[in-house]
Amino acid sequence: MSKLMQGKRGLIMGVANDHSIAWSVAKTLAEQGAEMAFTYQGDAFGRRVKPLADSIGCDMLLPCDVEDIESVDNVFDQLKEKWGTIDFLVHAIAFSDKSELRGRYAETSRENFARTMQISCFSFTEIAKRAAEMMPNGGSMLTLTYGGATSVMPNYNVMGVAKAALEASVRYLAMDFGDQGIRVNAMSAGPVRTLAGAGISDARLMFNFQQTNSPLKRTVTNEQLGGSGLYLLSDLSGGVTGEVHFVDSGYNIVSMPRLEELKA
Ligand code: NAD
């Protein structure tokens, strides 16, 4: 069978290290023949991303901080110069002040609300617009979200609000770009032990709770996230757009833990 991503080129934004969800997706795409460029946020992450990119034969590494629109524009200028067009985009970027990822949502500050929204939500819109200009033959875009967008998770707070807005953006962007043959989807991942995940207070408790209470009784693996990312970015999901696809061992369907466990 020919490889699913053979002949396709794309941009991966949001690899910090080999635990990053973006890396799990990129590795799977590479196995299926994709050619990729990576962005990194600052030199320290750049040093971690370089050997990962090297390991799958990618030599296009570009600095990018989404708070600095010039650095975003520079990424797309360089991509245009080197490739002209792209076929896919992965946006796996989020940030909020750690001190507000605990306690009550009501305590969120105006400054951190705006910054969280800009980095974790609006950056996808700005990037999607630029990526779409490079997709004359259609394409697929993917961002990362979490169940805290639709139901309340302890400590997730303003990030839940930003993810809800991100999921709405996915639907609007899917409509905007649909007539260009560009699909836009989000993958809602179950908890994974990454740098961003560790920023949420009591992350370990949430991880264990979801492991115990999901239908599959396990947390998701990097390979599972990679596989679902491949599905959403490849032609396998050609009829899917504007979707939030849960990859969370089914946790999102549960309203109450198993009664046996509550009685125990
Ligand atoms: P990660 O820490 O590996 O990745 C987060 C990335 O965001 C990093 O590469 C970081 O450099 C980047 N980033 C933050 N601010 C940025 C900025 N201003 N400019 C450019 N890049 C910036 O963690 P991850 O868990 O792989 O996170 C990737 C995505 O997955 C995020 O959107 C996160 O909310 C989402 N997600 C994570 C989990 C989880 O449990 N870890 C679950 C569901 C969704």
XYZ file of C-alpha atoms and ligand atoms in Angstrom:
308
model
C 0.000 0.000 0.000
C 1.344 3.467 -0.805
C 2.009 5.801 2.094
C -0.914 8.022 3.116
C 1.061 11.288 3.252
C 3.440 10.653 0.349
C 3.955 13.877 -1.616
C 2.338 16.041 1.076
C 4.069 18.924 2.823
C 3.039 20.685 5.976
C 3.848 22.881 8.921
C 3.976 21.628 12.516
C 3.698 24.282 15.236
C 3.972 23.411 18.921
C 6.701 20.819 19.414
C 8.525 21.552 22.679
C 10.053 18.101 23.232
C 9.480 14.420 22.494
C 6.435 14.339 24.828
C 4.597 17.025 22.849
C 1.360 15.980 21.171
C 2.535 17.775 18.011
C 5.570 15.480 17.969
C 3.401 12.351 18.280
C 1.453 13.519 15.240
C 4.569 14.564 13.288
C 6.274 11.205 13.871
C 3.260 9.335 12.534
C 3.001 11.657 9.532
C 6.701 11.091 8.798
C 6.186 7.320 8.847
C 3.529 7.887 6.188
C 5.847 9.884 3.944
C 5.025 13.509 4.872
C 7.594 16.266 4.498
C 7.439 18.810 7.316
C 8.699 22.129 8.585
C 8.699 22.834 12.333
C 8.425 26.023 14.320
C 9.857 26.437 17.813
C 9.328 29.059 20.494
C 12.718 30.451 21.534
C 16.240 29.016 21.386
C 15.875 26.635 24.346
C 13.003 24.784 22.635
C 14.852 25.086 19.332
C 17.704 23.011 20.764
C 15.242 20.280 21.749
C 13.305 20.313 18.489
C 16.375 20.151 16.199
C 17.385 16.537 16.975
C 13.742 15.452 16.684
C 13.400 17.081 13.265
C 16.773 15.608 12.247
C 15.589 12.135 13.257
C 12.858 12.261 10.598
C 14.953 14.026 7.980
C 13.408 17.510 8.287
C 15.758 20.450 7.976
C 13.299 23.331 8.038
C 13.155 24.775 11.551
C 11.787 28.265 12.045
C 11.534 30.377 15.202
C 8.024 31.589 15.971
C 6.333 33.229 18.914
C 2.673 33.757 18.087
C 2.598 36.882 20.276
C 4.922 38.433 17.701
C 3.027 38.604 14.400
C 6.236 39.422 12.490
C 7.654 36.059 13.470
C 4.461 34.377 12.197
C 4.710 36.273 8.907
C 8.369 35.325 8.631
C 7.470 31.621 8.911
C 5.028 31.867 6.020
C 7.405 34.009 3.928
C 10.070 31.339 4.308
C 7.646 28.514 3.582
C 6.428 30.308 0.443
C 9.981 30.828 -0.717
C 11.040 27.222 -0.134
C 7.889 25.253 -0.993
C 5.339 27.630 -2.522
C 2.429 25.530 -1.303
C 1.557 23.313 1.666
C -1.022 20.579 2.219
C -1.470 20.540 5.978
C -1.021 22.456 9.218
C -0.808 21.341 12.856
C -1.404 24.028 15.507
C -0.639 22.656 18.983
C -0.062 25.876 20.888
C -1.527 27.010 24.195
C -0.464 29.119 27.135
C -1.923 30.609 30.293
C -0.329 31.929 33.459
C 0.171 28.914 35.708
C -1.013 30.861 38.734
C -4.484 31.032 37.150
C -4.659 27.338 36.283
C -5.719 26.607 39.831
C -8.552 27.643 42.108
C -11.579 29.517 40.849
C -12.159 30.667 37.249
C -13.808 33.774 38.669
C -10.380 35.022 39.791
C -8.997 35.206 36.222
C -7.292 38.541 35.574
C -8.108 40.724 32.569
C -4.480 40.564 31.371
C -4.186 36.775 31.558
C -7.622 36.279 30.003
C -6.579 38.336 26.962
C -3.149 36.701 26.701
C -4.545 33.174 27.045
C -7.121 33.885 24.346
C -4.564 35.401 22.011
C -2.014 32.601 22.257
C -4.346 29.626 22.655
C -7.232 30.666 20.408
C -6.678 33.650 18.117
C -3.252 32.440 16.979
C -5.015 29.568 15.197
C -7.175 32.018 13.225
C -4.183 34.164 12.238
C -2.151 31.119 11.244
C -5.011 29.362 9.449
C -5.553 32.451 7.277
C -1.904 32.451 6.229
C -1.808 28.678 5.736
C -4.961 28.758 3.559
C -3.222 31.177 1.173
C -0.645 28.445 0.627
C -3.203 25.686 -0.056
C -4.358 26.260 -3.654
C -5.075 22.546 -4.015
C -7.016 22.227 -0.754
C -5.627 20.918 2.490
C -6.215 19.977 6.086
C -5.681 21.944 9.291
C -5.675 20.553 12.805
C -5.657 22.198 16.213
C -5.644 20.669 19.691
C -8.359 21.085 22.279
C -9.510 19.522 25.541
C -12.816 18.423 27.116
C -12.592 21.338 29.570
C -14.032 23.412 26.695
C -17.495 21.927 27.103
C -17.671 20.808 30.734
C -16.039 22.152 33.854
C -12.697 20.598 34.836
C -11.105 21.643 38.106
C -8.306 24.197 37.612
C -8.622 24.313 33.809
C -10.391 27.665 34.177
C -9.563 30.286 31.541
C -7.995 27.630 29.332
C -11.422 25.951 29.112
C -12.921 29.232 27.947
C -10.130 29.664 25.370
C -10.626 26.098 24.112
C -14.386 26.705 23.750
C -13.573 29.740 21.583
C -10.977 27.694 19.688
C -13.575 25.005 18.938
C -16.003 27.678 17.684
C -13.162 29.085 15.534
C -12.693 25.636 14.001
C -16.324 25.665 12.849
C -16.143 29.207 11.428
C -12.834 28.548 9.684
C -14.193 25.284 8.264
C -17.009 27.299 6.684
C -14.682 30.079 5.474
C -12.274 27.716 3.742
C -14.622 24.886 2.755
C -15.104 26.115 -0.811
C -11.316 26.013 -1.266
C -11.291 22.320 -0.369
C -9.599 23.070 2.938
C -10.766 21.097 5.965
C -10.394 22.393 9.526
C -10.740 20.123 12.549
C -9.761 19.870 16.203
C -8.552 16.834 18.103
C -9.735 16.804 21.719
C -7.047 14.805 23.486
C -7.373 13.108 26.853
C -4.779 14.179 29.436
C -1.165 13.582 28.414
C 1.962 14.228 30.464
C 3.499 17.168 28.609
C 4.957 20.511 29.647
C 1.655 22.301 28.978
C -0.296 19.551 30.760
C 1.916 19.854 33.839
C 1.042 23.562 34.122
C -2.455 22.686 35.317
C -2.754 22.303 39.056
C -3.367 18.699 40.207
C -2.715 17.448 36.657
C -1.738 14.036 38.018
C -5.088 13.652 39.823
C -6.994 14.527 36.636
C -4.861 12.084 34.673
C -5.594 9.277 37.173
C -9.307 10.148 37.413
C -9.803 9.997 33.667
C -7.805 6.788 33.483
C -10.074 5.139 36.063
C -13.349 6.529 34.770
C -13.101 6.429 30.976
C -14.893 3.574 29.182
C -11.543 2.163 28.013
C -10.079 2.551 31.529
C -6.810 3.920 30.236
C -5.310 7.190 29.152
C -4.402 7.828 25.546
C -0.994 6.959 24.133
C 1.219 9.015 21.872
C 0.629 6.443 19.136
C -3.158 6.812 19.431
C -2.902 10.600 19.176
C -0.541 10.209 16.222
C -2.946 7.816 14.489
C -5.955 10.098 14.924
C -3.886 13.080 13.791
C -2.908 11.135 10.674
C -6.573 10.328 9.983
C -7.634 13.975 10.293
C -4.746 15.305 8.186
C -4.855 12.699 5.438
C -7.414 12.023 2.715
C -8.870 9.266 4.924
C -11.008 11.980 6.562
C -11.829 13.733 3.265
C -15.488 14.150 4.247
C -14.808 15.575 7.717
C -14.563 19.261 8.548
C -15.510 21.593 11.402
C -15.353 18.623 13.761
C -14.063 18.213 17.303
C -12.775 14.651 17.350
C -12.344 13.174 20.838
C -9.298 10.985 21.403
C -9.782 10.492 25.115
C -10.532 6.791 25.693
C -14.217 7.807 25.574
C -14.086 9.935 28.730
C -16.295 12.635 27.145
C -19.365 10.369 27.083
C -19.265 9.679 30.826
C -21.545 11.610 33.135
C -20.885 9.591 36.301
C -18.159 7.140 37.314
C -19.000 3.437 37.519
C -21.199 2.730 40.546
C -19.039 -0.208 41.683
C -16.100 2.177 42.026
C -18.122 4.686 44.029
C -19.306 1.920 46.385
C -15.784 0.528 46.853
P 3.631 21.109 24.991
O 4.075 21.914 26.154
O 4.509 20.034 24.520
O 3.240 22.050 23.767
C 2.727 23.349 23.931
C 3.406 24.190 22.880
O 2.862 25.511 22.865
C 4.914 24.336 23.126
O 5.625 23.875 22.006
C 5.104 25.828 23.299
O 6.327 26.287 22.784
C 3.923 26.345 22.489
N 3.633 27.744 22.789
C 3.144 28.289 23.935
N 3.099 29.636 23.813
C 3.555 29.938 22.568
C 3.768 31.143 21.864
N 3.520 32.338 22.399
N 4.240 31.068 20.587
C 4.514 29.885 20.018
N 4.352 28.707 20.646
C 3.879 28.735 21.908
O 2.206 20.500 25.456
P 1.064 19.709 24.660
O 0.257 19.087 25.744
O 1.634 18.879 23.592
O 0.192 20.900 24.060
C -0.137 20.994 22.697
C -1.619 21.338 22.558
O -2.389 20.246 23.026
C -2.065 22.563 23.374
O -3.005 23.294 22.616
C -2.746 21.921 24.567
O -3.705 22.771 25.164
C -3.399 20.740 23.884
N -3.863 19.656 24.753
C -3.031 19.119 25.684
C -3.511 18.092 26.499
C -2.623 17.471 27.555
O -3.147 16.791 28.446
N -1.323 17.647 27.512
C -4.815 17.617 26.351
C -5.636 18.197 25.381
C -5.151 19.220 24.582
